[in-house]
Short mmCIF file of C-alpha atoms and ligand atoms in Angstrom, two decimals:
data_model
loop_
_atom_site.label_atom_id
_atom_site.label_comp_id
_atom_site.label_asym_id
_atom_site.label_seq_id
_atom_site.Cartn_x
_atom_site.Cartn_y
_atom_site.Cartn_z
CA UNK A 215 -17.37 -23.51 1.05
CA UNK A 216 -14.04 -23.37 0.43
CA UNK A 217 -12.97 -19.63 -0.70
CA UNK A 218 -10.89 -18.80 -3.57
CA UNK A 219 -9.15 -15.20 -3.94
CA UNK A 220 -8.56 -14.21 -6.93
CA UNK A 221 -7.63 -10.65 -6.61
CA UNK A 222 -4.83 -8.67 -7.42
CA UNK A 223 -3.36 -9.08 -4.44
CA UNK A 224 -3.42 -10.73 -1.91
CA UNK A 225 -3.48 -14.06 -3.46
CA UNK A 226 -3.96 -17.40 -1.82
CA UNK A 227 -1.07 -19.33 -0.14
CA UNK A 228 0.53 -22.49 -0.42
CA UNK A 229 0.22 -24.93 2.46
CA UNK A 230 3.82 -25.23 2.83
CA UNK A 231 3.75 -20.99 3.02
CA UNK A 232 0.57 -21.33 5.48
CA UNK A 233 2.39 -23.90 7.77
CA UNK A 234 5.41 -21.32 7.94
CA UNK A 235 3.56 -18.60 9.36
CA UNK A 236 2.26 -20.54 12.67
CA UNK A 237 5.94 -21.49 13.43
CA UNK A 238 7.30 -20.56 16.66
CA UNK A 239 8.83 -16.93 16.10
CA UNK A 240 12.82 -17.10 15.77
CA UNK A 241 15.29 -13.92 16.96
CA UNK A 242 16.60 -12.02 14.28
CA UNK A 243 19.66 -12.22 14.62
CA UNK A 244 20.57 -16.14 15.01
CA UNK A 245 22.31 -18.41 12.48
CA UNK A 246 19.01 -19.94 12.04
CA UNK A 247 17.39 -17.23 10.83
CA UNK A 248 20.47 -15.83 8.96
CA UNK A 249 20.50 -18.45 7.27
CA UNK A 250 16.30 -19.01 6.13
CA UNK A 251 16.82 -15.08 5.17
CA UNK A 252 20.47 -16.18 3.49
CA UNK A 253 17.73 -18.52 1.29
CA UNK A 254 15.39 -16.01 1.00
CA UNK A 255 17.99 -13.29 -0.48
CA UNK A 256 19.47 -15.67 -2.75
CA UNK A 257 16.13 -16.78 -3.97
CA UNK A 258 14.55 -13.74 -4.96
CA UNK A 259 18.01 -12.94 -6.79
CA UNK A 260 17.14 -15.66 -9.02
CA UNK A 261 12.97 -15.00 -9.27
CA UNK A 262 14.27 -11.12 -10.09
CA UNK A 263 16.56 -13.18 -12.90
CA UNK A 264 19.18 -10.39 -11.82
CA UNK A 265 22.67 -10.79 -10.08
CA UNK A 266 21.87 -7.67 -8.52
CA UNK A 267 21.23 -7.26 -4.49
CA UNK A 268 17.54 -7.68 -3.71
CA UNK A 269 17.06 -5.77 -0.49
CA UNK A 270 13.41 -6.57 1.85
CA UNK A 271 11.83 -3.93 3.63
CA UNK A 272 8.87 -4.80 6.31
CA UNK A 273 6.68 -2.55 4.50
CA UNK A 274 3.58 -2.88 1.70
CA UNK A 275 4.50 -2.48 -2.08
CA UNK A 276 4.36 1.74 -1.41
CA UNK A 277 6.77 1.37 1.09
CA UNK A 278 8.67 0.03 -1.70
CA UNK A 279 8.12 2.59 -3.94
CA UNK A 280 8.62 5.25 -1.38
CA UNK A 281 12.23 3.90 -0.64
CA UNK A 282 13.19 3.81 -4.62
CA UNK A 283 12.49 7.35 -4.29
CA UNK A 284 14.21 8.59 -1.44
CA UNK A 285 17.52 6.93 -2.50
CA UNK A 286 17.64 7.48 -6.06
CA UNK A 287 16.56 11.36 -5.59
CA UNK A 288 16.85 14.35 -4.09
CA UNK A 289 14.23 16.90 -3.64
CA UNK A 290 13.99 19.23 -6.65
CA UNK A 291 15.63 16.81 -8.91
CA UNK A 292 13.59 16.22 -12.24
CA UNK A 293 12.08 12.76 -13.24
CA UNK A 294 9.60 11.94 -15.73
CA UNK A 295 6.49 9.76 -14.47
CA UNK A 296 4.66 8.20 -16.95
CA UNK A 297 1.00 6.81 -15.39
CA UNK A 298 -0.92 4.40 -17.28
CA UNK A 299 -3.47 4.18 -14.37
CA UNK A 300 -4.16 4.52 -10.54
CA UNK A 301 -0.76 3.14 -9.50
CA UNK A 302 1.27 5.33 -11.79
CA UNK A 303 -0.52 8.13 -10.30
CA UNK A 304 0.57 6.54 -6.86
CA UNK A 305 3.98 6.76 -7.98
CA UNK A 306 3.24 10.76 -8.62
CA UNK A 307 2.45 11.26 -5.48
CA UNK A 308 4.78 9.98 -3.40
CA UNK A 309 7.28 11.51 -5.37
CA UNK A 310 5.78 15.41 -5.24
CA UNK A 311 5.38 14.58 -1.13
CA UNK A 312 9.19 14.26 -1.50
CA UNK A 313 9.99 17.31 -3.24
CA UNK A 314 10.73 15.99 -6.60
CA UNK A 315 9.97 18.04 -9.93
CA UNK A 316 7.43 15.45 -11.77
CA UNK A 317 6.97 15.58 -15.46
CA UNK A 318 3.82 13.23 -15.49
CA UNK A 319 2.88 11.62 -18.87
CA UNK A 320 -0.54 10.40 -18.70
CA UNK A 321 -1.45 7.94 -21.10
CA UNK A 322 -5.32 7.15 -21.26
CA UNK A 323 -6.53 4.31 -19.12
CA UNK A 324 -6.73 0.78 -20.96
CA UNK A 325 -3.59 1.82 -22.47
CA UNK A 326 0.22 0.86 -22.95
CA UNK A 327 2.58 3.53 -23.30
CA UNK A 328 4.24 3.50 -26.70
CA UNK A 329 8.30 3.67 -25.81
CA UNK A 330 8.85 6.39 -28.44
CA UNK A 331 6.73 8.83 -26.81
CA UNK A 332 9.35 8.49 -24.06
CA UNK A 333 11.73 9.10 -25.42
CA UNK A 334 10.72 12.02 -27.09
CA UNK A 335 9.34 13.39 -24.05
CA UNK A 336 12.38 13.26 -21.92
CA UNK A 337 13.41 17.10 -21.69
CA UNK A 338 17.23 18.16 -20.24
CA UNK A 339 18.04 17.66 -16.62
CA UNK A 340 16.01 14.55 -15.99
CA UNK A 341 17.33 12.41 -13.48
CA UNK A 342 14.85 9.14 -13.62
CA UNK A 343 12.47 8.32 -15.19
CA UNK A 344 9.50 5.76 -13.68
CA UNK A 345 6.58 3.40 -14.83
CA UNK A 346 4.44 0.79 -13.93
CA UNK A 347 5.48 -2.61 -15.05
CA UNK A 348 1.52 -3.90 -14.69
CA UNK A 349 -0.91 -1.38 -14.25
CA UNK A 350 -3.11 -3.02 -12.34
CA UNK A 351 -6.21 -1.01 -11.96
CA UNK A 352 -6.61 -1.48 -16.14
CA UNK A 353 -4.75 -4.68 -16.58
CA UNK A 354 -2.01 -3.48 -18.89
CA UNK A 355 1.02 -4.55 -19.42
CA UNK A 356 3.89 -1.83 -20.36
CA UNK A 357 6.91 -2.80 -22.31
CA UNK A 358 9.50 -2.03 -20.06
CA UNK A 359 12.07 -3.58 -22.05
CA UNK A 360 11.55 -1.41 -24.55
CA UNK A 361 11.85 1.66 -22.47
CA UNK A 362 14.92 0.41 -21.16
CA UNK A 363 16.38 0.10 -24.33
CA UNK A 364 15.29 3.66 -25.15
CA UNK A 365 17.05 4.70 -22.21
CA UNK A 366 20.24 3.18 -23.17
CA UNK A 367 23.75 5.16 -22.56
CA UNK A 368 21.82 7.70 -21.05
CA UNK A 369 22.65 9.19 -17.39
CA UNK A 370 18.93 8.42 -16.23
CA UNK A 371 17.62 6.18 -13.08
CA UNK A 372 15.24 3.75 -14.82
CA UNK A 373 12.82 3.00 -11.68
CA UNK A 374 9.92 0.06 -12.01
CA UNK A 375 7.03 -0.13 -10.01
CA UNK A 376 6.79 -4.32 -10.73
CA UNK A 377 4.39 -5.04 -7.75
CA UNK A 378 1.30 -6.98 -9.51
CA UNK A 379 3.85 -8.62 -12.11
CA UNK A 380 7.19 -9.85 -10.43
CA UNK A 381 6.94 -13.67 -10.46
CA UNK A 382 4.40 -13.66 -12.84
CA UNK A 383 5.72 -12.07 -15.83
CA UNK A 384 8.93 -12.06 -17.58
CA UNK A 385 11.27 -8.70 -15.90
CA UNK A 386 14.96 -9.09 -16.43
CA UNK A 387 16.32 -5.86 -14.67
CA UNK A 388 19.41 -6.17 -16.27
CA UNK A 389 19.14 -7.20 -19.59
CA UNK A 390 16.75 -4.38 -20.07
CA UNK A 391 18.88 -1.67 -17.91
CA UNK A 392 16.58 -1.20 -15.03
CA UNK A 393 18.07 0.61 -12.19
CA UNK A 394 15.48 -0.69 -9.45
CA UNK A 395 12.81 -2.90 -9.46
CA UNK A 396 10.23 -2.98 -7.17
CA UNK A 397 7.74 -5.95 -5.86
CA UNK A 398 5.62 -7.18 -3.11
CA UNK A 399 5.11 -9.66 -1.45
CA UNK A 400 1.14 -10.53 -1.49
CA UNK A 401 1.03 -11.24 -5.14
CA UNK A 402 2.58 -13.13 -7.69
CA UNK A 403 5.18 -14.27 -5.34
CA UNK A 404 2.91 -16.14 -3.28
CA UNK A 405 3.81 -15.29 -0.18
CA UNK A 406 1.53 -13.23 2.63
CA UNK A 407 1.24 -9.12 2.52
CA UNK A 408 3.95 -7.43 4.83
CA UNK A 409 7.97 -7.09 2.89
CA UNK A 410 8.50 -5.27 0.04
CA UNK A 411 11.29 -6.63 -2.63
CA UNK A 412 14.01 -4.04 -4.03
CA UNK A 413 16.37 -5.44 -7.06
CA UNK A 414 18.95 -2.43 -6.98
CA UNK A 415 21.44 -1.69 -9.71
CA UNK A 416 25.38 -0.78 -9.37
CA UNK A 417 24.41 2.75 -10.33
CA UNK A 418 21.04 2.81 -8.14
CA UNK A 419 23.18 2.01 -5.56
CA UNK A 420 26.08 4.75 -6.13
CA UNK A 421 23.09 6.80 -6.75
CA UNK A 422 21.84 6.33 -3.23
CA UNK A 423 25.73 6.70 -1.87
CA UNK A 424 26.22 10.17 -3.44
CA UNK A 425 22.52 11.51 -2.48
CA UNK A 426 22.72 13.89 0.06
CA UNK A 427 19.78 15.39 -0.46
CA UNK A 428 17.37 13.40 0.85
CA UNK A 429 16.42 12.17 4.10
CA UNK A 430 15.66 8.75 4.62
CA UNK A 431 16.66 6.14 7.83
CA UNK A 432 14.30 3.60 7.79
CA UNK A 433 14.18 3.27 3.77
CA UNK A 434 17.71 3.51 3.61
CA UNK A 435 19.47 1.55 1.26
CA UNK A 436 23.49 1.86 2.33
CA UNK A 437 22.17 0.79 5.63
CA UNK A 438 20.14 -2.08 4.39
CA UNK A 439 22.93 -3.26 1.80
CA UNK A 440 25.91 -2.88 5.01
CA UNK A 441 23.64 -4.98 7.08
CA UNK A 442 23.17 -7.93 3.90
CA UNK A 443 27.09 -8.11 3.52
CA UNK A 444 27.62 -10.06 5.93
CA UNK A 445 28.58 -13.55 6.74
CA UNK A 446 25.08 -14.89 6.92
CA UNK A 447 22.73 -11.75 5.98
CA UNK A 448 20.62 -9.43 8.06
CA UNK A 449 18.71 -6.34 8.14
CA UNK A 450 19.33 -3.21 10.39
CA UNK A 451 15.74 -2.97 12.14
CA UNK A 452 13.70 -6.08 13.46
CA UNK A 453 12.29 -7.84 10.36
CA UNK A 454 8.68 -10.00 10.15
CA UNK A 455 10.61 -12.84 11.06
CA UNK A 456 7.67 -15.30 10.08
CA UNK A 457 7.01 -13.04 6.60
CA UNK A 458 10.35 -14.14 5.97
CA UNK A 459 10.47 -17.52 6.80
CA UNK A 460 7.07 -18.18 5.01
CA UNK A 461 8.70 -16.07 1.77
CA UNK A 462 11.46 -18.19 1.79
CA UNK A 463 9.19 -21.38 1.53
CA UNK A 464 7.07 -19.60 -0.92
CA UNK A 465 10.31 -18.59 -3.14
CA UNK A 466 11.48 -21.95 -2.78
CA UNK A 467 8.53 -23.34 -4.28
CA UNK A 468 8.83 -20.73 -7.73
CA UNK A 469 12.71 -22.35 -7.52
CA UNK A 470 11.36 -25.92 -7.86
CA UNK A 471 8.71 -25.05 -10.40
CA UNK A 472 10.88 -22.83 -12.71
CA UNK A 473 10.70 -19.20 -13.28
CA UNK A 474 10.26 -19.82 -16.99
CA UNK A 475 7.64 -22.49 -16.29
CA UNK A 476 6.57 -20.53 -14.11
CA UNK A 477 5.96 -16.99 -16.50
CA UNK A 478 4.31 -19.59 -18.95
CA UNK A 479 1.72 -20.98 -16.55
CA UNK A 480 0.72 -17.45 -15.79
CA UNK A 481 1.14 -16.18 -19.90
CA UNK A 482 -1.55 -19.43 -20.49
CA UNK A 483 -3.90 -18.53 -17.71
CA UNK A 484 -4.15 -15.05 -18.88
CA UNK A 485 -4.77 -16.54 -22.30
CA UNK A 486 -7.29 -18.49 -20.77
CA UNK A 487 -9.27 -15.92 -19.29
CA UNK A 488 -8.89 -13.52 -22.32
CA UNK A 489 -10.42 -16.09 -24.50
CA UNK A 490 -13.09 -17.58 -22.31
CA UNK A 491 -14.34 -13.75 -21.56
CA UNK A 492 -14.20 -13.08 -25.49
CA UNK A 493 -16.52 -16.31 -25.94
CA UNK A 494 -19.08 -14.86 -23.80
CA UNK A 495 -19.30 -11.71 -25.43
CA UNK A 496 -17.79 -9.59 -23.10
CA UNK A 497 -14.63 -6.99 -23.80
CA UNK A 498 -11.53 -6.66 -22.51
CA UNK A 499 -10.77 -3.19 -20.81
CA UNK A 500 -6.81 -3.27 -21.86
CA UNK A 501 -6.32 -2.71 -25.39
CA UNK A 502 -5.26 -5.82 -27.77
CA UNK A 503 -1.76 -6.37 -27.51
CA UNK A 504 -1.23 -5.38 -24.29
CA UNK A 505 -3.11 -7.11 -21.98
CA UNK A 506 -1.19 -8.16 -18.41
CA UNK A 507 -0.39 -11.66 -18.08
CA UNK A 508 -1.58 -11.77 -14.35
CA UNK A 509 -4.92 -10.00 -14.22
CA UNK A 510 -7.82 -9.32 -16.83
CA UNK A 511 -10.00 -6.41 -16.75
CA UNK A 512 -13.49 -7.01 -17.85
CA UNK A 513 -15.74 -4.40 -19.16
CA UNK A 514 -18.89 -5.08 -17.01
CA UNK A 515 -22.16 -5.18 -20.00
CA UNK A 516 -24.91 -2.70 -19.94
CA UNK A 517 -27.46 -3.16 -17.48
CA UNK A 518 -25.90 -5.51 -15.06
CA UNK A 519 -24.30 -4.10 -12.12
CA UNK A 520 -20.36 -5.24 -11.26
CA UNK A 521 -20.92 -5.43 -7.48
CA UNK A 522 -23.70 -7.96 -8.38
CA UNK A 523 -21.61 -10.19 -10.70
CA UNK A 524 -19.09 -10.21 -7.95
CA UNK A 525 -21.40 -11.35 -5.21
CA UNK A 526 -22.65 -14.11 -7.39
CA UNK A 527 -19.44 -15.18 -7.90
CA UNK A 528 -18.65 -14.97 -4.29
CA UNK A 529 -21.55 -16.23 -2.88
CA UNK A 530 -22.36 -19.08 -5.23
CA UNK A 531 -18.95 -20.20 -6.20
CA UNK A 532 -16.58 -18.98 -3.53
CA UNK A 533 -14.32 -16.62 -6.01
CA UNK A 534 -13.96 -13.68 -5.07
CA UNK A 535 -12.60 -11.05 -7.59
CA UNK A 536 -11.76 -7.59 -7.52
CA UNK A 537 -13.96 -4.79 -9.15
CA UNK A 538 -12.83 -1.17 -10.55
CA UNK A 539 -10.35 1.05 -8.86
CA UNK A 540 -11.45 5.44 -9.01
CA UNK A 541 -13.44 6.13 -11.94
CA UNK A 542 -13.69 2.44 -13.24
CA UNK A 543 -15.57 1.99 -10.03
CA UNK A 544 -19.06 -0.26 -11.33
CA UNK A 545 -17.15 -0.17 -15.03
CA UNK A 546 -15.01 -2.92 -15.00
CA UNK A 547 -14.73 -6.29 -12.91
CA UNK A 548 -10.68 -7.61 -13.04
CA UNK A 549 -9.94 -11.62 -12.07
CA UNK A 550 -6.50 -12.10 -11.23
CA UNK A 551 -4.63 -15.23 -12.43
CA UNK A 552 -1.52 -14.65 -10.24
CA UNK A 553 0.55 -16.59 -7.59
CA UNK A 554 -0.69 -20.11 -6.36
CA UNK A 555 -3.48 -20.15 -9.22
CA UNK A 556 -3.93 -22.72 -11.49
CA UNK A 557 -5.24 -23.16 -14.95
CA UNK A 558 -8.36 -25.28 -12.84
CA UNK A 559 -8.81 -22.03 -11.20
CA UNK A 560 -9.70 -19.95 -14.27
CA UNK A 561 -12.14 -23.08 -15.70
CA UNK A 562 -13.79 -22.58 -12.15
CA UNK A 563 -13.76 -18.41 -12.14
CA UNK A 564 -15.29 -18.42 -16.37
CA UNK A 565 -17.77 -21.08 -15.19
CA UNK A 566 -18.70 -18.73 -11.80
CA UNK A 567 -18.51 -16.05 -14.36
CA UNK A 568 -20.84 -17.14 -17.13
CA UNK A 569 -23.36 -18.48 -14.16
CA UNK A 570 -23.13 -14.71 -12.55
CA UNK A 571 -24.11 -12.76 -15.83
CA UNK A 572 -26.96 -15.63 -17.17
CA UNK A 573 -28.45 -15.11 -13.44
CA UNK A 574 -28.52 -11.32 -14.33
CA UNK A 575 -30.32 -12.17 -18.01
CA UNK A 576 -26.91 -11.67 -19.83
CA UNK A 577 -27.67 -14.55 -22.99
CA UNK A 578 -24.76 -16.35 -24.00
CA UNK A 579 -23.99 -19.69 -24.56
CA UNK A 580 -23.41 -21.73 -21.62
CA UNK A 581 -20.18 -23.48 -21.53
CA UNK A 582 -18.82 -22.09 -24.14
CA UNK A 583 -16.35 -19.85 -22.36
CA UNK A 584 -15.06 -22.85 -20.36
CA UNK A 585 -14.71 -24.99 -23.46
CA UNK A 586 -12.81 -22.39 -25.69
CA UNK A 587 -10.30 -21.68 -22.55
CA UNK A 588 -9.85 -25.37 -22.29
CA UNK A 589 -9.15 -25.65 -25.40
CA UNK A 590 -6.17 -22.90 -25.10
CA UNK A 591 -4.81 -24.60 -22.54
CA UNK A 592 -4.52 -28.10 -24.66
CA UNK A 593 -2.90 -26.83 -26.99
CA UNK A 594 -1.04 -24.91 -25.29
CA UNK A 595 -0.19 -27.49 -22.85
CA UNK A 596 2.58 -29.11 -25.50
CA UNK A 597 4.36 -26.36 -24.93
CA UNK A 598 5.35 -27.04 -21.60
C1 PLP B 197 1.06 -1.99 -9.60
C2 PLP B 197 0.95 -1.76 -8.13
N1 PLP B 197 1.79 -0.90 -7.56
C3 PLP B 197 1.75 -0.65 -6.26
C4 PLP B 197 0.84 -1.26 -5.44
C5 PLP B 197 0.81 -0.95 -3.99
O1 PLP B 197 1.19 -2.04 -3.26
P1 PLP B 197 0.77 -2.24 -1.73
O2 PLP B 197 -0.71 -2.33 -1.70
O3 PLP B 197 1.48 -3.51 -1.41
O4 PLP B 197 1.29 -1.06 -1.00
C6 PLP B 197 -0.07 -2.17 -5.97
C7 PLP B 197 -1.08 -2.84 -5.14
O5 PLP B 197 -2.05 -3.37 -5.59
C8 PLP B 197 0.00 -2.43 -7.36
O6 PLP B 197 -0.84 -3.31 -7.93
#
């Protein structure tokens, strides 16, 4: 049997992505891979829908996050961290381990933060001010335009953590005055775990210039951005040379698809799922309105056990899915609808789904989650 991830990360691959990876490994710093990482760079300037520098770290998505840190701030310098779930807290702490002076907004789990409240909260001296584009451990979606715009004309670093949504969900780091956004690769991008994606602003990257407080080599982004301005770019330290090659195919293939088509594909799976899982019952963990368009968090019915609606699903079907992060832990079960997924895909998971919880004595109507998602996607399949 043929298995299917559909977890928040990492997500299946596409062939051409697959095929990549076994190629014979080139040295860094040749015209032919200057110029596959020349692709790359230029590519994810256009999937980050910025004309900002996009700079790759070998690293996870914390790497990522680590780096926007280091450069943007100095120890003891004030930033306001608002966590809407297990990755904002993530955020937290790598920013006290590097000194910083966090004012941390928790909003309650399931929950968007509402952009007013940031504003409001934002006390003198703060120097940046961070959140989660997709909160993946609850599947919600925060309106980071709307912070942005909040933020507007004011001397504060606007930092996104944009791993589980970049590629999959509308960000537009300019338009909505984002100072750095950060991805991954495993997820929505299609491409396998290993580089981490920074879209850095003109005043992240005087920010990182005039920092003097911090220390930082590896993560740092003068160094990184010296190294890309070059003829053909490169990066200061040896790179995942086959990471890169197989993100370049991978970003390639978003290029031929669209980005818009793209953001709509993943906006009608998430549909999809919402309204398939709503046919059988079931409730949505993220509260209406503000549910992600890349994952959906399930709340898990009394008296059947999460862990045994995702070996069913695994076992019987091949789909594996993700369950609750911390406290959500047996609470919630979360499919992800991200990367090389289709809207066949989410017929398959509702179907593995509704099979899973009848096994366990759940009654609902079978089929009727897979016909009501269907039906979103005809009609919203004029759209396209
Ligand atoms: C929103 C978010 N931020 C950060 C991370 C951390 O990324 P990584 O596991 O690549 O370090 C994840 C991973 O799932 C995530 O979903």
């Amino acid at each position: 049997m043929n298995m299917k991830l559909m977890t928040p990360g990492p997500t299946p691959l596409p062939p051409q992505v697959v095929d990549a990876m076994g190629r014979q490994v080139l040295h860094h710093r040749t015209k032919e891979y200057g110029e596959a990482f020349d692709k790359l760079c230029k590519g994810l300037k256009y999937v980050f829908a910025a004309d900002y520098p996009v700079i790759t770290f070998t690293a996870s998505g914390t790497g990522g996050m680590e780096a926007a840190v280091v450069n943007c701030f100095s120890p003891g310098d004030r930033v306001l961290l608002i966590s809407t779930g297990v990755f904002g807290d993530r955020f937290a702490d790598i920013c006290l381990s590097m000194g910083l002076d966090v004012d941390k907004m928790d909003v309650a789990w399931g929950k968007a933060v509402q952009p007013e409240e940031v504003k409001s909260r934002l006390r003198n001296g703060v120097k940046g001010v961070i959140l989660t584009h997709n909160e993946t451990s609850t599947g919600v979606k925060n309106d980071i335009a709307a912070v942005g715009e909040a933020l507007k004309g004011m001397d504060i670093l606007y930092v996104v953590d944009a791993v589980s949504s970049l590629g999959g969900m509308e960000v537009r780091p300019e338009e909505w005055n984002i100072d750095v956004v950060v991805t991954s690769s495993q997820k929505a991008l299609m491409c396998p775990p290993g580089l981490t994606f920074l879209c850095v602003s003109p005043r992240a990257v005087e920010a990182a210039k005039r920092n003097k407080g911090s220390f930082r080599h590896y993560w740092d982004f003068r160094k990184a951005l010296d190294f890309m301005d070059r003829e053909l770019p490169e990066t200061p330290f040896t790179p995942a040379v086959n990471l890169v090659m197989a993100s370049s195919q991978a970003i390639g293939l978003i290029m031929k698809e669209g980005i818009e088509r793209v953001w709509e594909r993943h906006s009608r799976m998430a549909e999809m799922t919402r309204e398939g899982v709503k046919a059988m019952g079931l409730h949505l963990f993220a509260e209406e309105g503000s549910a992600s368009e890349t994952l959906t968090a399930i709340q898990v019915p009394e008296g059947i056990k999460a862990g045994d609606i995702r070996k069913h699903m695994e076992q019987r079907h091949g789909i594996i899915i993700a369950g609750g992060n911390k406290s959500l832990k047996g609470k919630i079960i979360r499919i992800a609808h991200m990367g090389y997924i289709f809207e066949e895909d989410v017929l398959d998971a509702l179907n593995a789904l509704e099979d899973a919880l009848i096994s366990y004595g759940y009654g609902l109507e079978k089929g009727r989650a897979w016909e009501t998602a269907r039906q979103v996607w005809d009609r919203r399949r004029e759209k396209i």
